[in-house]
Amino acid sequence: MNHPSASPTREFPWWLVAAAAIAATIAVLIAASDLYSQVFATVSKGVAITVFVTGVAFALASLIGLGTALMALSGSVVLRQIARFYVEIIRGVPVLVLLFWIAFAGVPAFVGLWNLATAPLQDAGMLEPLLVRDVSLLWRAIIALTIGYSAFISEVFRAGIQSVDGGQIEAAKALGLSRFQRFRLIILPQAIRIILPPLGNDFVAMVKDSSLVSVLGVADITQMGKIYASGSFRFFETYSIVAYIYLILTVSLSLALRALEKRLRQGETQRSR
């Protein structure tokens, strides 16, 4: 006997209603309680840094990831092996370890190499020596997140590009389209439907992983919470608000990405009719 089941796309989002009710209850608590209001005012000062770190790191990671994916799909065995080496090595290192390595080993090493390479210009007075402290901890954190996520994003782009029917690419070649034109007009518009969901998941994951920059003292949401909790010993209230703010950010982003995916699917359906 067949049991009818509701379609997932038409199922009423009771989970969202429950989440909204909880969020509204916490918002009322924040407004009504002087303690929670103070905690929220302090912790929310880190939202701008969290958004900045996530936005810049994700944009850079996407560019590097796309470039690495194109290298992995190129006709050169050298480029393919370099891309595979980069992806496998970076994916094998935890983001927190990569963050520490970039901040306290990678940047000092880069500064030393830079000063060595530019020594003649420095001796001539044309260039000032670069100091480790000239590279802020904020940018060290951004570099680490960029490198860490670029390897995962590269695999997302590679899978999306490979999902495009090879016959269409051959037809574009027969029409005389250049490599760039084939990528822009044929490959990318079709691959984006495959790429968008996992790419969105990586973006939401980076919002959460941006909390790791607090270990470097970067004044993001988590760091502001740590500072307040260590001074007031209000750990329950502080970290409840920290979790609340992160949930508002991540759930809002997830809903926005789902709406965008739905709109793209509807547009594709209308074009295919």
Short mmCIF file of C-alpha atoms in Angstrom, two decimals:
data_model
loop_
_atom_site.label_atom_id
_atom_site.label_comp_id
_atom_site.label_asym_id
_atom_site.label_seq_id
_atom_site.Cartn_x
_atom_site.Cartn_y
_atom_site.Cartn_z
CA MET A 1 0.00 0.00 0.00
CA ASN A 2 1.38 3.37 -1.00
CA HIS A 3 1.42 6.12 1.57
CA PRO A 4 1.28 9.63 0.16
CA SER A 5 3.99 11.89 1.38
CA ALA A 6 4.24 15.63 1.22
CA SER A 7 6.69 17.06 -1.25
CA PRO A 8 9.74 18.56 0.50
CA THR A 9 9.41 21.71 -1.59
CA ARG A 10 5.82 22.27 -0.43
CA GLU A 11 6.21 21.17 3.18
CA PHE A 12 5.46 23.99 5.60
CA PRO A 13 8.71 25.07 7.34
CA TRP A 14 7.68 24.46 10.93
CA TRP A 15 11.36 24.37 11.90
CA LEU A 16 11.68 27.96 10.73
CA VAL A 17 8.63 28.99 12.75
CA ALA A 18 10.14 27.36 15.84
CA ALA A 19 13.52 29.00 15.21
CA ALA A 20 11.89 32.40 14.67
CA ALA A 21 9.91 32.02 17.90
CA ILE A 22 13.07 31.19 19.84
CA ALA A 23 14.91 34.12 18.22
CA ALA A 24 12.05 36.48 19.08
CA THR A 25 11.99 35.24 22.68
CA ILE A 26 15.72 35.85 23.05
CA ALA A 27 15.34 39.30 21.46
CA VAL A 28 12.68 40.19 24.04
CA LEU A 29 14.95 38.89 26.81
CA ILE A 30 17.81 41.05 25.52
CA ALA A 31 15.56 44.12 25.43
CA ALA A 32 14.11 43.49 28.88
CA SER A 33 17.30 42.52 30.75
CA ASP A 34 20.03 45.03 31.48
CA LEU A 35 22.58 42.20 31.74
CA TYR A 36 21.71 40.63 28.39
CA SER A 37 21.49 44.07 26.78
CA GLN A 38 25.01 44.87 27.96
CA VAL A 39 26.33 41.52 26.77
CA PHE A 40 24.66 41.92 23.38
CA ALA A 41 25.96 45.48 22.97
CA THR A 42 29.51 44.33 23.70
CA VAL A 43 29.51 41.16 21.61
CA SER A 44 27.78 42.75 18.61
CA LYS A 45 30.74 45.11 18.21
CA GLY A 46 32.55 42.17 16.63
CA VAL A 47 29.94 41.59 13.91
CA ALA A 48 31.60 44.04 11.49
CA ILE A 49 34.97 42.27 11.82
CA THR A 50 33.35 38.85 11.35
CA VAL A 51 31.55 40.01 8.21
CA PHE A 52 34.70 41.70 6.85
CA VAL A 53 36.93 38.67 7.47
CA THR A 54 34.40 36.28 5.96
CA GLY A 55 33.61 38.43 2.92
CA VAL A 56 37.21 39.19 1.97
CA ALA A 57 38.51 35.67 2.67
CA PHE A 58 35.67 34.02 0.73
CA ALA A 59 36.10 36.30 -2.28
CA LEU A 60 39.85 35.63 -2.40
CA ALA A 61 39.36 31.89 -1.78
CA SER A 62 36.86 31.72 -4.65
CA LEU A 63 39.31 33.37 -7.05
CA ILE A 64 42.16 31.09 -6.02
CA GLY A 65 39.83 28.08 -6.03
CA LEU A 66 38.64 28.84 -9.55
CA GLY A 67 42.21 29.26 -10.76
CA THR A 68 43.25 26.00 -9.13
CA ALA A 69 40.26 24.19 -10.65
CA LEU A 70 41.17 25.46 -14.12
CA MET A 71 44.74 24.28 -13.55
CA ALA A 72 43.43 20.85 -12.52
CA LEU A 73 41.42 20.63 -15.77
CA SER A 74 44.13 22.01 -18.04
CA GLY A 75 45.92 20.06 -20.71
CA SER A 76 49.27 20.46 -18.97
CA VAL A 77 50.27 17.58 -16.73
CA VAL A 78 52.52 19.93 -14.74
CA LEU A 79 49.66 22.30 -13.94
CA ARG A 80 47.39 19.39 -13.06
CA GLN A 81 49.93 17.93 -10.67
CA ILE A 82 50.59 21.31 -9.04
CA ALA A 83 46.85 21.82 -8.53
CA ARG A 84 46.39 18.33 -7.09
CA PHE A 85 49.38 18.80 -4.75
CA TYR A 86 47.97 22.12 -3.50
CA VAL A 87 44.45 20.78 -2.94
CA GLU A 88 45.47 17.58 -1.17
CA ILE A 89 48.04 19.23 1.10
CA ILE A 90 45.87 22.16 2.13
CA ARG A 91 42.78 20.00 2.69
CA GLY A 92 44.83 17.75 4.97
CA VAL A 93 45.70 20.55 7.40
CA PRO A 94 43.11 21.67 9.99
CA VAL A 95 42.11 25.31 9.61
CA LEU A 96 43.20 26.14 13.16
CA VAL A 97 46.66 24.66 12.58
CA LEU A 98 46.91 26.53 9.27
CA LEU A 99 45.91 29.73 11.07
CA PHE A 100 48.72 29.33 13.59
CA TRP A 101 51.23 28.37 10.90
CA ILE A 102 50.43 31.35 8.67
CA ALA A 103 50.38 33.79 11.60
CA PHE A 104 53.55 32.72 13.38
CA ALA A 105 55.62 30.88 10.76
CA GLY A 106 54.44 31.72 7.25
CA VAL A 107 54.29 35.51 7.57
CA PRO A 108 57.71 35.84 9.32
CA ALA A 109 59.23 33.59 6.65
CA PHE A 110 57.66 35.68 3.88
CA VAL A 111 58.93 38.90 5.48
CA GLY A 112 62.44 37.46 5.66
CA LEU A 113 62.36 36.39 2.02
CA TRP A 114 60.92 39.75 0.95
CA ASN A 115 63.66 41.69 2.72
CA LEU A 116 66.30 39.38 1.25
CA ALA A 117 64.95 39.83 -2.28
CA THR A 118 64.60 43.61 -1.96
CA ALA A 119 67.89 44.19 -0.10
CA PRO A 120 69.47 46.17 -3.00
CA LEU A 121 66.49 48.51 -3.14
CA GLN A 122 66.55 48.92 0.63
CA ASP A 123 70.28 49.69 0.60
CA ALA A 124 69.65 52.34 -2.05
CA GLY A 125 67.00 53.94 0.14
CA MET A 126 64.25 53.22 -2.38
CA LEU A 127 62.35 50.80 -0.16
CA GLU A 128 61.81 50.48 3.57
CA PRO A 129 62.43 47.10 5.23
CA LEU A 130 59.25 45.12 5.88
CA LEU A 131 58.66 44.18 9.52
CA VAL A 132 56.62 41.25 10.77
CA ARG A 133 54.44 43.62 12.77
CA ASP A 134 53.56 45.46 9.55
CA VAL A 135 51.33 42.50 8.64
CA SER A 136 48.40 42.79 11.04
CA LEU A 137 46.91 39.77 12.77
CA LEU A 138 43.64 40.54 10.99
CA TRP A 139 45.23 40.03 7.58
CA ARG A 140 47.12 36.97 8.73
CA ALA A 141 43.76 35.47 9.70
CA ILE A 142 42.26 36.41 6.34
CA ILE A 143 45.20 34.85 4.48
CA ALA A 144 44.87 31.63 6.48
CA LEU A 145 41.12 31.32 5.84
CA THR A 146 41.66 32.16 2.18
CA ILE A 147 44.24 29.42 1.70
CA GLY A 148 42.34 26.88 3.78
CA TYR A 149 39.03 27.28 1.97
CA SER A 150 40.44 27.76 -1.53
CA ALA A 151 41.32 24.06 -1.70
CA PHE A 152 37.74 22.99 -0.91
CA ILE A 153 36.24 25.59 -3.23
CA SER A 154 38.57 24.40 -6.00
CA GLU A 155 36.97 20.95 -5.86
CA VAL A 156 33.51 22.54 -6.01
CA PHE A 157 34.42 24.45 -9.17
CA ARG A 158 36.11 21.43 -10.73
CA ALA A 159 33.07 19.20 -10.20
CA GLY A 160 30.74 21.86 -11.55
CA ILE A 161 32.80 22.46 -14.68
CA GLN A 162 33.13 18.73 -15.36
CA SER A 163 29.35 18.33 -15.10
CA VAL A 164 28.83 20.31 -18.31
CA ASP A 165 28.09 18.12 -21.33
CA GLY A 166 31.20 17.75 -23.44
CA GLY A 167 29.13 17.77 -26.63
CA GLN A 168 28.14 21.37 -26.03
CA ILE A 169 31.76 22.37 -25.59
CA GLU A 170 32.70 20.64 -28.84
CA ALA A 171 29.82 22.41 -30.60
CA ALA A 172 31.09 25.75 -29.26
CA LYS A 173 34.55 24.94 -30.60
CA ALA A 174 33.02 24.16 -33.99
CA LEU A 175 31.35 27.58 -33.96
CA GLY A 176 34.72 29.21 -33.49
CA LEU A 177 34.29 30.40 -29.91
CA SER A 178 37.52 31.10 -28.05
CA ARG A 179 38.43 29.30 -24.82
CA PHE A 180 37.33 32.30 -22.75
CA GLN A 181 34.07 32.63 -24.68
CA ARG A 182 33.31 28.93 -24.20
CA PHE A 183 33.91 29.27 -20.48
CA ARG A 184 31.85 32.46 -20.11
CA LEU A 185 28.95 31.59 -22.41
CA ILE A 186 28.66 27.80 -22.24
CA ILE A 187 30.42 26.30 -19.23
CA LEU A 188 29.92 28.81 -16.41
CA PRO A 189 26.14 29.42 -16.85
CA GLN A 190 25.47 25.67 -16.66
CA ALA A 191 28.05 24.89 -13.99
CA ILE A 192 26.74 27.57 -11.63
CA ARG A 193 23.62 25.51 -10.91
CA ILE A 194 25.84 22.67 -9.67
CA ILE A 195 28.34 24.95 -7.96
CA LEU A 196 25.99 27.25 -6.04
CA PRO A 197 24.67 24.89 -3.32
CA PRO A 198 28.08 23.56 -2.13
CA LEU A 199 29.62 27.00 -2.59
CA GLY A 200 26.90 28.46 -0.38
CA ASN A 201 27.56 25.75 2.20
CA ASP A 202 31.25 26.70 2.21
CA PHE A 203 30.33 30.35 2.71
CA VAL A 204 28.14 29.53 5.73
CA ALA A 205 30.89 27.26 7.07
CA MET A 206 33.41 30.09 6.74
CA VAL A 207 31.17 32.38 8.78
CA LYS A 208 31.39 29.83 11.59
CA ASP A 209 35.10 29.11 11.10
CA SER A 210 35.84 32.83 11.19
CA SER A 211 35.42 32.47 14.96
CA LEU A 212 38.84 30.78 14.94
CA VAL A 213 40.49 34.16 14.28
CA SER A 214 39.76 34.99 17.92
CA VAL A 215 42.78 32.88 18.90
CA LEU A 216 44.92 35.61 17.34
CA GLY A 217 43.15 38.32 19.31
CA VAL A 218 41.19 39.62 16.32
CA ALA A 219 38.16 41.47 17.71
CA ASP A 220 35.43 39.39 16.09
CA ILE A 221 32.22 38.18 17.75
CA THR A 222 33.91 35.33 19.61
CA GLN A 223 36.81 37.45 20.83
CA MET A 224 34.48 40.15 22.15
CA GLY A 225 32.56 37.43 23.97
CA LYS A 226 35.76 36.02 25.46
CA ILE A 227 36.80 39.46 26.69
CA TYR A 228 33.44 40.15 28.31
CA ALA A 229 33.12 36.69 29.88
CA SER A 230 36.64 36.74 31.32
CA GLY A 231 35.97 40.10 32.97
CA SER A 232 32.45 39.49 34.22
CA PHE A 233 32.46 35.69 34.71
CA ARG A 234 29.04 35.66 33.02
CA PHE A 235 29.91 32.71 30.81
CA PHE A 236 26.39 31.34 30.31
CA GLU A 237 24.88 34.68 29.32
CA THR A 238 27.83 35.70 27.14
CA TYR A 239 28.23 32.55 25.11
CA SER A 240 24.46 32.20 24.76
CA ILE A 241 24.45 35.60 23.06
CA VAL A 242 27.51 34.67 20.96
CA ALA A 243 25.72 31.52 19.73
CA TYR A 244 22.55 33.55 19.12
CA ILE A 245 24.33 36.07 16.89
CA TYR A 246 26.09 33.36 14.89
CA LEU A 247 22.79 31.53 14.40
CA ILE A 248 21.11 34.71 13.15
CA LEU A 249 23.92 35.17 10.61
CA THR A 250 24.13 31.57 9.41
CA VAL A 251 20.41 30.82 9.25
CA SER A 252 19.74 34.10 7.41
CA LEU A 253 22.48 33.29 4.89
CA SER A 254 21.17 29.74 4.41
CA LEU A 255 17.65 31.01 3.72
CA ALA A 256 18.94 33.62 1.28
CA LEU A 257 20.99 31.00 -0.58
CA ARG A 258 18.01 28.62 -0.78
CA ALA A 259 15.89 31.42 -2.21
CA LEU A 260 18.57 32.14 -4.80
CA GLU A 261 18.83 28.46 -5.75
CA LYS A 262 15.05 28.26 -6.13
CA ARG A 263 15.02 31.34 -8.32
CA LEU A 264 17.74 29.92 -10.55
CA ARG A 265 15.86 26.63 -10.92
CA GLN A 266 12.65 28.45 -11.83
CA GLY A 267 14.51 30.54 -14.40
CA GLU A 268 16.05 27.42 -15.92
CA THR A 269 12.64 25.73 -16.06
CA GLN A 270 11.08 28.70 -17.83
CA ARG A 271 13.91 28.83 -20.39
CA SER A 272 13.58 25.11 -21.15
CA ARG A 273 9.87 25.41 -22.00
#
